[in-house]
Coordinates of C-alpha atoms in Angstrom, one line a residue:
M1 CA 1.8 10.1 -21.0
Y2 CA 1.1 12.5 -18.4
S3 CA 4.6 13.5 -17.6
S4 CA 5.8 14.0 -21.2
S5 CA 2.7 15.9 -22.4
F6 CA 2.5 18.0 -19.1
R7 CA 6.0 19.1 -19.3
T8 CA 6.1 19.8 -23.1
L9 CA 3.0 22.0 -22.8
I10 CA 4.3 23.8 -19.8
E11 CA 7.9 24.3 -21.1
A12 CA 6.5 26.0 -24.4
K13 CA 4.9 28.8 -22.1
F14 CA 7.8 29.5 -20.1
Y15 CA 9.8 32.8 -20.6
K16 CA 13.0 32.3 -22.6
H17 CA 15.2 34.0 -19.9
N18 CA 14.0 31.6 -17.2
Y19 CA 17.1 29.3 -16.9
G20 CA 16.4 27.1 -13.8
F21 CA 15.3 23.4 -13.8
R22 CA 14.7 23.5 -17.7
P23 CA 16.2 21.3 -20.4
N24 CA 18.9 22.8 -22.5
R25 CA 19.4 25.7 -20.0
S26 CA 21.9 26.0 -17.2
T27 CA 23.8 28.5 -15.0
E28 CA 26.2 29.2 -17.7
H29 CA 23.4 30.4 -20.0
A30 CA 22.1 32.7 -17.2
I31 CA 25.6 34.3 -16.6
A32 CA 26.2 34.6 -20.4
A33 CA 22.9 36.5 -20.5
C34 CA 24.1 38.8 -17.7
H35 CA 27.3 39.3 -19.8
Q36 CA 25.2 40.5 -22.6
K37 CA 23.2 43.1 -20.6
I38 CA 26.3 44.3 -18.8
T39 CA 29.0 44.4 -21.6
L40 CA 26.9 44.8 -24.7
A41 CA 24.0 46.7 -23.6
H42 CA 25.7 48.6 -20.9
L43 CA 23.0 48.4 -18.2
Q44 CA 24.5 49.6 -15.1
Y45 CA 21.7 49.1 -12.4
V46 CA 20.5 45.8 -10.9
V47 CA 17.3 45.3 -9.0
D48 CA 17.5 42.4 -6.5
V49 CA 14.5 41.3 -4.8
D50 CA 14.9 38.3 -2.3
I51 CA 11.8 36.2 -1.6
K52 CA 11.8 34.7 2.0
G53 CA 11.6 30.9 1.9
F54 CA 10.2 30.8 -1.7
F55 CA 9.4 27.0 -1.7
D56 CA 7.7 27.1 1.5
E57 CA 5.6 30.1 0.5
V58 CA 3.9 29.0 -2.7
N59 CA 0.2 29.6 -2.5
H60 CA -1.7 26.4 -3.6
T61 CA -4.9 28.2 -4.8
K62 CA -2.9 30.5 -7.0
L63 CA -0.7 27.7 -8.3
M64 CA -3.6 25.5 -9.5
R65 CA -5.2 28.5 -11.3
Q66 CA -1.9 29.2 -13.0
L67 CA -1.8 25.5 -14.1
W68 CA -5.3 25.9 -15.7
T69 CA -4.4 29.2 -17.3
L70 CA -1.3 27.6 -19.0
G71 CA -3.5 24.8 -20.3
I72 CA -3.5 22.0 -17.9
R73 CA -7.2 21.2 -18.2
D74 CA -7.1 17.3 -17.3
K75 CA -9.0 17.2 -14.1
Q76 CA -7.5 14.0 -13.0
L77 CA -4.0 15.4 -13.4
L78 CA -5.0 18.4 -11.5
V79 CA -6.3 16.3 -8.6
I80 CA -2.9 14.2 -8.4
I81 CA -1.0 17.6 -8.3
R82 CA -3.2 18.9 -5.7
R83 CA -2.8 15.7 -3.6
I84 CA 1.0 15.9 -3.8
L85 CA 1.1 19.6 -2.5
K86 CA -1.3 18.4 0.3
A87 CA 0.9 15.4 1.2
P88 CA 1.2 15.1 5.0
I89 CA 4.5 16.0 6.4
R90 CA 5.6 13.9 9.5
F91 CA 8.1 15.4 12.0
P92 CA 10.5 13.6 14.1
N93 CA 8.3 13.9 17.2
S94 CA 5.5 11.9 15.4
T95 CA 3.3 14.8 14.8
T96 CA 1.7 15.2 11.2
V97 CA 0.9 18.4 9.5
I98 CA -1.0 18.9 6.1
P99 CA 0.4 21.9 4.5
N100 CA -1.7 24.7 3.1
K101 CA 1.2 26.4 1.3
G102 CA 4.5 25.5 -0.2
T103 CA 6.0 22.8 -2.3
S104 CA 8.1 20.0 -0.9
Q105 CA 11.9 20.7 -1.4
G106 CA 13.3 17.7 -3.1
G107 CA 10.0 16.6 -4.6
I108 CA 10.0 15.6 -8.3
L109 CA 7.3 18.2 -9.4
S110 CA 8.7 21.1 -7.0
P111 CA 11.2 22.7 -9.5
L112 CA 8.6 22.5 -12.3
L113 CA 5.7 24.0 -10.1
A114 CA 8.2 26.7 -8.8
N115 CA 8.6 28.0 -12.5
V116 CA 4.9 27.8 -13.0
C117 CA 4.4 29.9 -9.9
L118 CA 6.9 32.6 -11.2
N119 CA 6.0 32.4 -14.9
E120 CA 3.4 35.0 -14.4
F121 CA 6.0 37.2 -12.9
D122 CA 8.4 36.6 -15.7
W123 CA 6.0 37.6 -18.4
W124 CA 4.8 40.7 -16.4
V125 CA 8.3 42.1 -16.3
A126 CA 8.8 41.1 -20.1
K127 CA 5.6 42.9 -21.2
Q128 CA 6.8 46.1 -19.5
W129 CA 9.5 46.5 -22.1
E130 CA 11.2 43.5 -23.7
T131 CA 8.2 42.0 -25.6
R132 CA 6.7 45.4 -26.3
T133 CA 6.4 46.0 -30.2
A134 CA 6.2 49.2 -32.1
K135 CA 3.5 49.0 -35.0
E136 CA 5.5 51.3 -37.2
Y137 CA 8.2 48.7 -37.8
K138 CA 7.9 45.4 -39.7
A139 CA 9.1 42.4 -38.0
Y140 CA 12.4 41.3 -38.9
F141 CA 13.7 37.8 -38.3
R142 CA 17.4 36.7 -38.2
N143 CA 18.8 33.9 -39.9
N144 CA 18.5 31.6 -36.9
G145 CA 14.7 32.3 -36.7
T146 CA 14.7 34.7 -33.7
L147 CA 12.9 38.1 -33.8
Y148 CA 15.1 41.2 -34.0
R149 CA 13.7 43.9 -31.7
G150 CA 16.4 46.6 -32.1
N151 CA 14.1 48.9 -34.0
Y152 CA 11.2 48.4 -31.5
Y153 CA 13.3 49.6 -28.6
K154 CA 14.7 52.7 -30.5
K155 CA 11.2 53.5 -31.1
L156 CA 10.0 52.9 -27.5
R157 CA 13.0 54.9 -25.9
S158 CA 12.2 57.9 -28.3
S159 CA 8.4 57.9 -28.1
T160 CA 7.2 56.5 -24.6
N161 CA 8.1 56.9 -21.1
L162 CA 8.3 53.0 -20.4
K163 CA 11.0 51.8 -18.2
E164 CA 13.7 49.9 -19.9
M165 CA 14.1 46.5 -17.9
Y166 CA 15.4 43.0 -18.6
L167 CA 14.7 39.9 -16.5
I168 CA 17.2 37.0 -16.1
R169 CA 15.9 34.3 -13.6
Y170 CA 17.1 31.0 -12.3
A171 CA 14.6 29.4 -9.9
D172 CA 13.7 32.1 -7.2
N173 CA 17.0 34.1 -7.9
F174 CA 16.4 36.7 -10.4
K175 CA 18.1 40.1 -11.7
I176 CA 16.4 42.8 -13.2
F177 CA 18.8 45.1 -15.3
C178 CA 18.1 48.8 -15.9
R179 CA 19.8 51.7 -17.4
T180 CA 19.2 54.5 -14.7
R181 CA 18.7 54.6 -11.0
K182 CA 15.5 56.5 -11.3
E183 CA 14.0 53.7 -13.2
A184 CA 15.5 51.2 -11.0
Q185 CA 13.9 52.7 -8.0
K186 CA 10.5 52.6 -9.6
I187 CA 10.9 49.0 -10.7
F188 CA 12.1 48.0 -7.2
I189 CA 9.0 49.3 -5.5
A190 CA 6.7 47.9 -8.1
V191 CA 8.4 44.5 -8.2
K192 CA 7.8 44.1 -4.5
L193 CA 4.2 45.2 -4.5
W194 CA 3.4 42.9 -7.5
L195 CA 4.9 39.7 -5.9
K196 CA 3.2 40.6 -2.6
E197 CA -0.3 41.3 -4.0
R198 CA -0.4 38.8 -6.9
L199 CA 1.7 35.8 -5.6
K200 CA 1.4 36.3 -1.9
L201 CA 5.1 35.9 -1.5
P202 CA 7.0 37.5 1.4
I203 CA 9.9 39.8 0.6
S204 CA 13.0 40.2 2.7
E205 CA 13.5 43.9 3.0
E206 CA 17.2 43.6 4.3
K207 CA 18.2 41.4 1.3
S208 CA 16.4 43.3 -1.5
H209 CA 18.4 46.2 -2.8
I210 CA 19.4 48.3 -5.9
T211 CA 23.0 47.7 -7.1
N212 CA 25.3 50.1 -9.0
L213 CA 27.5 47.6 -10.9
K214 CA 30.1 50.3 -11.4
K215 CA 30.5 50.8 -7.7
Q216 CA 29.4 47.3 -6.1
R217 CA 29.2 43.7 -6.8
S218 CA 26.0 41.7 -7.2
E219 CA 25.9 38.2 -6.3
F220 CA 24.2 35.7 -8.5
L221 CA 24.3 31.8 -8.5
G222 CA 27.5 31.6 -6.8
F223 CA 29.2 34.5 -8.7
E224 CA 29.8 38.1 -8.1
L225 CA 29.0 40.4 -11.1
T226 CA 30.6 44.0 -11.5
M227 CA 31.2 46.5 -14.4
K228 CA 34.8 47.5 -14.8
P229 CA 36.2 50.1 -17.4
K230 CA 38.2 48.7 -20.4
R231 CA 39.6 51.2 -23.0
K232 CA 36.6 53.5 -23.8
S233 CA 33.9 51.3 -22.7
Y234 CA 32.8 49.0 -19.7
I235 CA 32.8 45.2 -19.5
M236 CA 31.5 42.5 -17.0
R237 CA 34.1 41.3 -14.5
S238 CA 32.9 38.1 -12.5
H239 CA 34.5 36.7 -9.5
V240 CA 33.6 33.4 -7.4
S241 CA 31.5 34.8 -4.5
K242 CA 32.8 35.1 -1.1
K243 CA 30.2 32.4 0.2
A244 CA 31.2 30.1 -2.4
K245 CA 34.8 30.5 -1.8
K246 CA 34.3 29.5 1.9
N247 CA 32.5 26.5 1.0
I248 CA 35.1 25.3 -1.6
K249 CA 37.7 25.8 1.0
N250 CA 36.0 24.0 3.6
Q251 CA 34.9 21.1 1.7
L252 CA 38.2 20.4 0.3
K253 CA 39.9 20.8 3.6
E254 CA 37.4 18.2 5.0
Q255 CA 38.4 15.8 2.3
I256 CA 42.1 16.3 3.0
K257 CA 41.2 15.1 6.6
V258 CA 39.5 12.2 5.1
I259 CA 42.5 11.3 3.1
Q260 CA 44.7 11.6 6.1
K261 CA 42.6 9.3 8.1
S262 CA 42.4 6.5 5.5
P263 CA 43.1 3.2 7.0
N264 CA 45.0 1.6 4.0
S265 CA 46.3 2.6 0.5
D266 CA 43.3 1.4 -1.3
T267 CA 40.9 3.6 0.7
A268 CA 43.4 6.5 0.4
I269 CA 43.4 6.3 -3.3
R270 CA 39.5 6.1 -3.3
N271 CA 39.5 9.2 -1.2
I272 CA 42.0 11.0 -3.5
A273 CA 39.5 10.2 -6.4
I274 CA 36.8 11.8 -4.4
Y275 CA 38.7 14.9 -3.8
N276 CA 39.8 15.2 -7.5
S277 CA 36.2 14.8 -8.6
K278 CA 35.3 17.9 -6.3
V279 CA 38.0 19.9 -7.8
V280 CA 37.0 19.0 -11.4
G281 CA 33.3 19.8 -10.4
I282 CA 34.4 23.2 -9.0
H283 CA 36.2 24.1 -12.1
N284 CA 33.5 23.0 -14.4
Y285 CA 31.1 25.2 -12.6
Y286 CA 33.1 28.3 -11.9
R287 CA 35.4 28.5 -14.8
I288 CA 33.1 30.8 -16.5
A289 CA 34.0 33.5 -13.9
T290 CA 36.5 36.0 -15.5
M291 CA 38.6 36.1 -12.4
V292 CA 38.4 32.5 -11.4
N293 CA 42.1 31.9 -11.5
L294 CA 42.8 34.5 -9.2
D295 CA 40.0 33.7 -6.7
L296 CA 41.0 30.0 -6.6
N297 CA 44.7 30.5 -6.4
R298 CA 44.0 32.1 -3.0
I299 CA 42.2 29.0 -1.8
N300 CA 44.9 26.7 -3.3
Y301 CA 47.6 28.3 -1.1
E302 CA 45.7 27.4 2.1
L303 CA 44.9 24.1 0.8
K304 CA 48.8 23.5 0.0
L305 CA 49.6 24.2 3.5
A306 CA 47.0 21.9 4.8
M307 CA 48.2 19.2 2.6
N308 CA 51.8 19.5 3.7
N309 CA 50.9 19.6 7.4
R310 CA 48.7 16.4 7.1
L311 CA 50.0 14.2 4.3
S312 CA 53.7 15.0 4.3
K313 CA 54.6 12.0 6.7
Y314 CA 52.5 9.7 4.3
G315 CA 54.6 10.3 1.3
L316 CA 53.3 13.5 -0.2
S317 CA 55.5 14.7 -3.0
K318 CA 56.0 17.0 -6.1
N319 CA 56.8 14.0 -8.2
G320 CA 54.9 11.1 -9.2
K321 CA 54.2 8.5 -12.0
Y322 CA 50.5 8.3 -13.1
K323 CA 49.7 5.7 -15.5
G324 CA 46.1 6.2 -15.7
T325 CA 44.1 7.5 -18.6
D326 CA 41.4 9.5 -17.0
R327 CA 40.7 12.4 -19.3
N328 CA 39.6 14.6 -16.4
I329 CA 43.0 14.2 -14.7
L330 CA 45.5 14.3 -17.6
P331 CA 45.0 18.1 -18.3
Y332 CA 46.2 18.9 -14.7
L333 CA 49.6 16.8 -15.0
S334 CA 51.3 19.8 -16.7
S335 CA 51.0 22.0 -13.7
K336 CA 53.7 22.3 -11.0
M337 CA 51.1 22.7 -8.4
V338 CA 50.1 19.0 -8.8
R339 CA 51.0 16.9 -5.7
Y340 CA 51.3 13.0 -5.5
L341 CA 50.5 10.4 -3.0
N342 CA 50.9 6.7 -3.6
N343 CA 51.6 7.9 -7.2
R344 CA 48.1 9.2 -7.3
P345 CA 47.9 13.0 -8.3
I346 CA 46.1 15.3 -6.1
L347 CA 44.6 17.9 -8.4
P348 CA 45.3 21.6 -7.6
V349 CA 42.1 23.7 -7.1
G350 CA 44.1 26.9 -8.3
F351 CA 44.9 25.4 -11.8
A352 CA 41.8 26.8 -13.3
K353 CA 41.3 28.0 -16.8
H354 CA 38.7 30.7 -17.5
R355 CA 36.2 29.8 -20.4
K356 CA 33.7 32.6 -21.9
P357 CA 30.2 31.5 -20.7
M358 CA 28.4 30.5 -23.9
N359 CA 24.6 31.3 -24.8
K360 CA 22.0 28.6 -25.3
K361 CA 22.7 27.2 -28.6
I362 CA 20.0 27.8 -31.1
T363 CA 18.9 24.3 -32.6
I364 CA 18.0 24.0 -36.3
I365 CA 14.5 25.1 -37.4
K366 CA 13.7 21.5 -38.3
E367 CA 14.0 20.4 -34.7
R368 CA 12.0 23.1 -33.3
L369 CA 9.2 22.6 -35.8
E370 CA 9.2 18.9 -34.6
N371 CA 8.8 20.3 -31.1
I372 CA 5.9 22.4 -32.3
A373 CA 4.4 19.3 -34.1
S374 CA 4.5 17.5 -30.6
L375 CA 2.5 20.4 -29.1
D376 CA -0.2 20.1 -31.6
K377 CA -0.5 16.5 -30.7
I378 CA -1.8 17.5 -27.3
N379 CA -4.0 20.4 -28.7
C380 CA -1.8 23.2 -27.4
A381 CA -3.1 25.3 -30.1
L382 CA -6.7 25.1 -28.7
V383 CA -5.5 26.4 -25.3
D384 CA -3.2 29.1 -26.5
K385 CA -3.6 30.6 -30.0
R386 CA 0.2 31.9 -30.3
T387 CA 1.8 31.6 -33.7
I388 CA 4.8 29.3 -34.6
D389 CA 7.1 32.4 -34.4
Y390 CA 6.4 32.7 -30.7
F391 CA 7.4 29.0 -29.9
L392 CA 10.4 29.2 -32.3
E393 CA 11.8 32.3 -30.3
N394 CA 11.2 30.7 -26.8
L395 CA 12.3 27.1 -27.4

């Protein structure tokens, strides 16, 4: 009862461009939102502010107040949450410490509480520009039920000095997209001060910066985003980040060593299956990068050398007879980069096909109205008198 009502009520209050640890949202949706800001809106500057050890720095008193503001008024539930936050930490040397700040990483509630902590920041940024309205224009809704704000933004640009800014956040990683360097510099200073003063979060000055996407790459969730010319316009180009490529290469090389050291053929087959599952997982995550094929092909060359050096004497070959029906493996068999060991295919990490990142699917109005009805059952309307239009737009 507590878990379903608690999460349902909190989810309805979160900002729509918060993509971390939330149902029906993912990394792909966050990258798709970045694509919209760069390719369609032509926003050239990105503000990056790095929070030092975010999960270890969450202020408990502030967090409990935020929960109350969001409508969590059950005192028994609040007591339980406070006890979770204050749970003693036992170190290997047998010392015990009761934390006065931070949320336990790996805890069940930690991701949700992290979103609660930064939700105030999300809406502060959104209210600077994105959710502002111009009274001269009548609200216009698209066929899918979302509010069209184009007329509002035109009016705001022509009649105000407000800074145009758009936030995209995944956990404690966030990007604020801006149109000019002057605006980005002012936003950069304001964001750092706000996080320090309002949320008591320390900022890493070394890792915080402003990026001109036409000249540099901006890292986000394992991807590097940049802005490249195409015909008479600019579009987003995305690469697998340098750190991610290094991790991919290292973990696959280690698994090749494990395959080499397998004591018998059955163990080798299991270890090959683990290697293949890692390759499929890498492709599923990084295939939304526009340059994924180029980035992973370079890694594939090094892995091919490692395989030849370690597995050739065990029967590694270019030809084999795979009789399995695994749907994850079958699409790879058409590639000449596939290698076989004991008639088991070893999938090539370089055989990656790019897929355009897709936005969050807009569910039908009926389903979203059912969600609103479930919110009414827990008296959400008594806590926050927002209209159904608000919930429809942010679900």
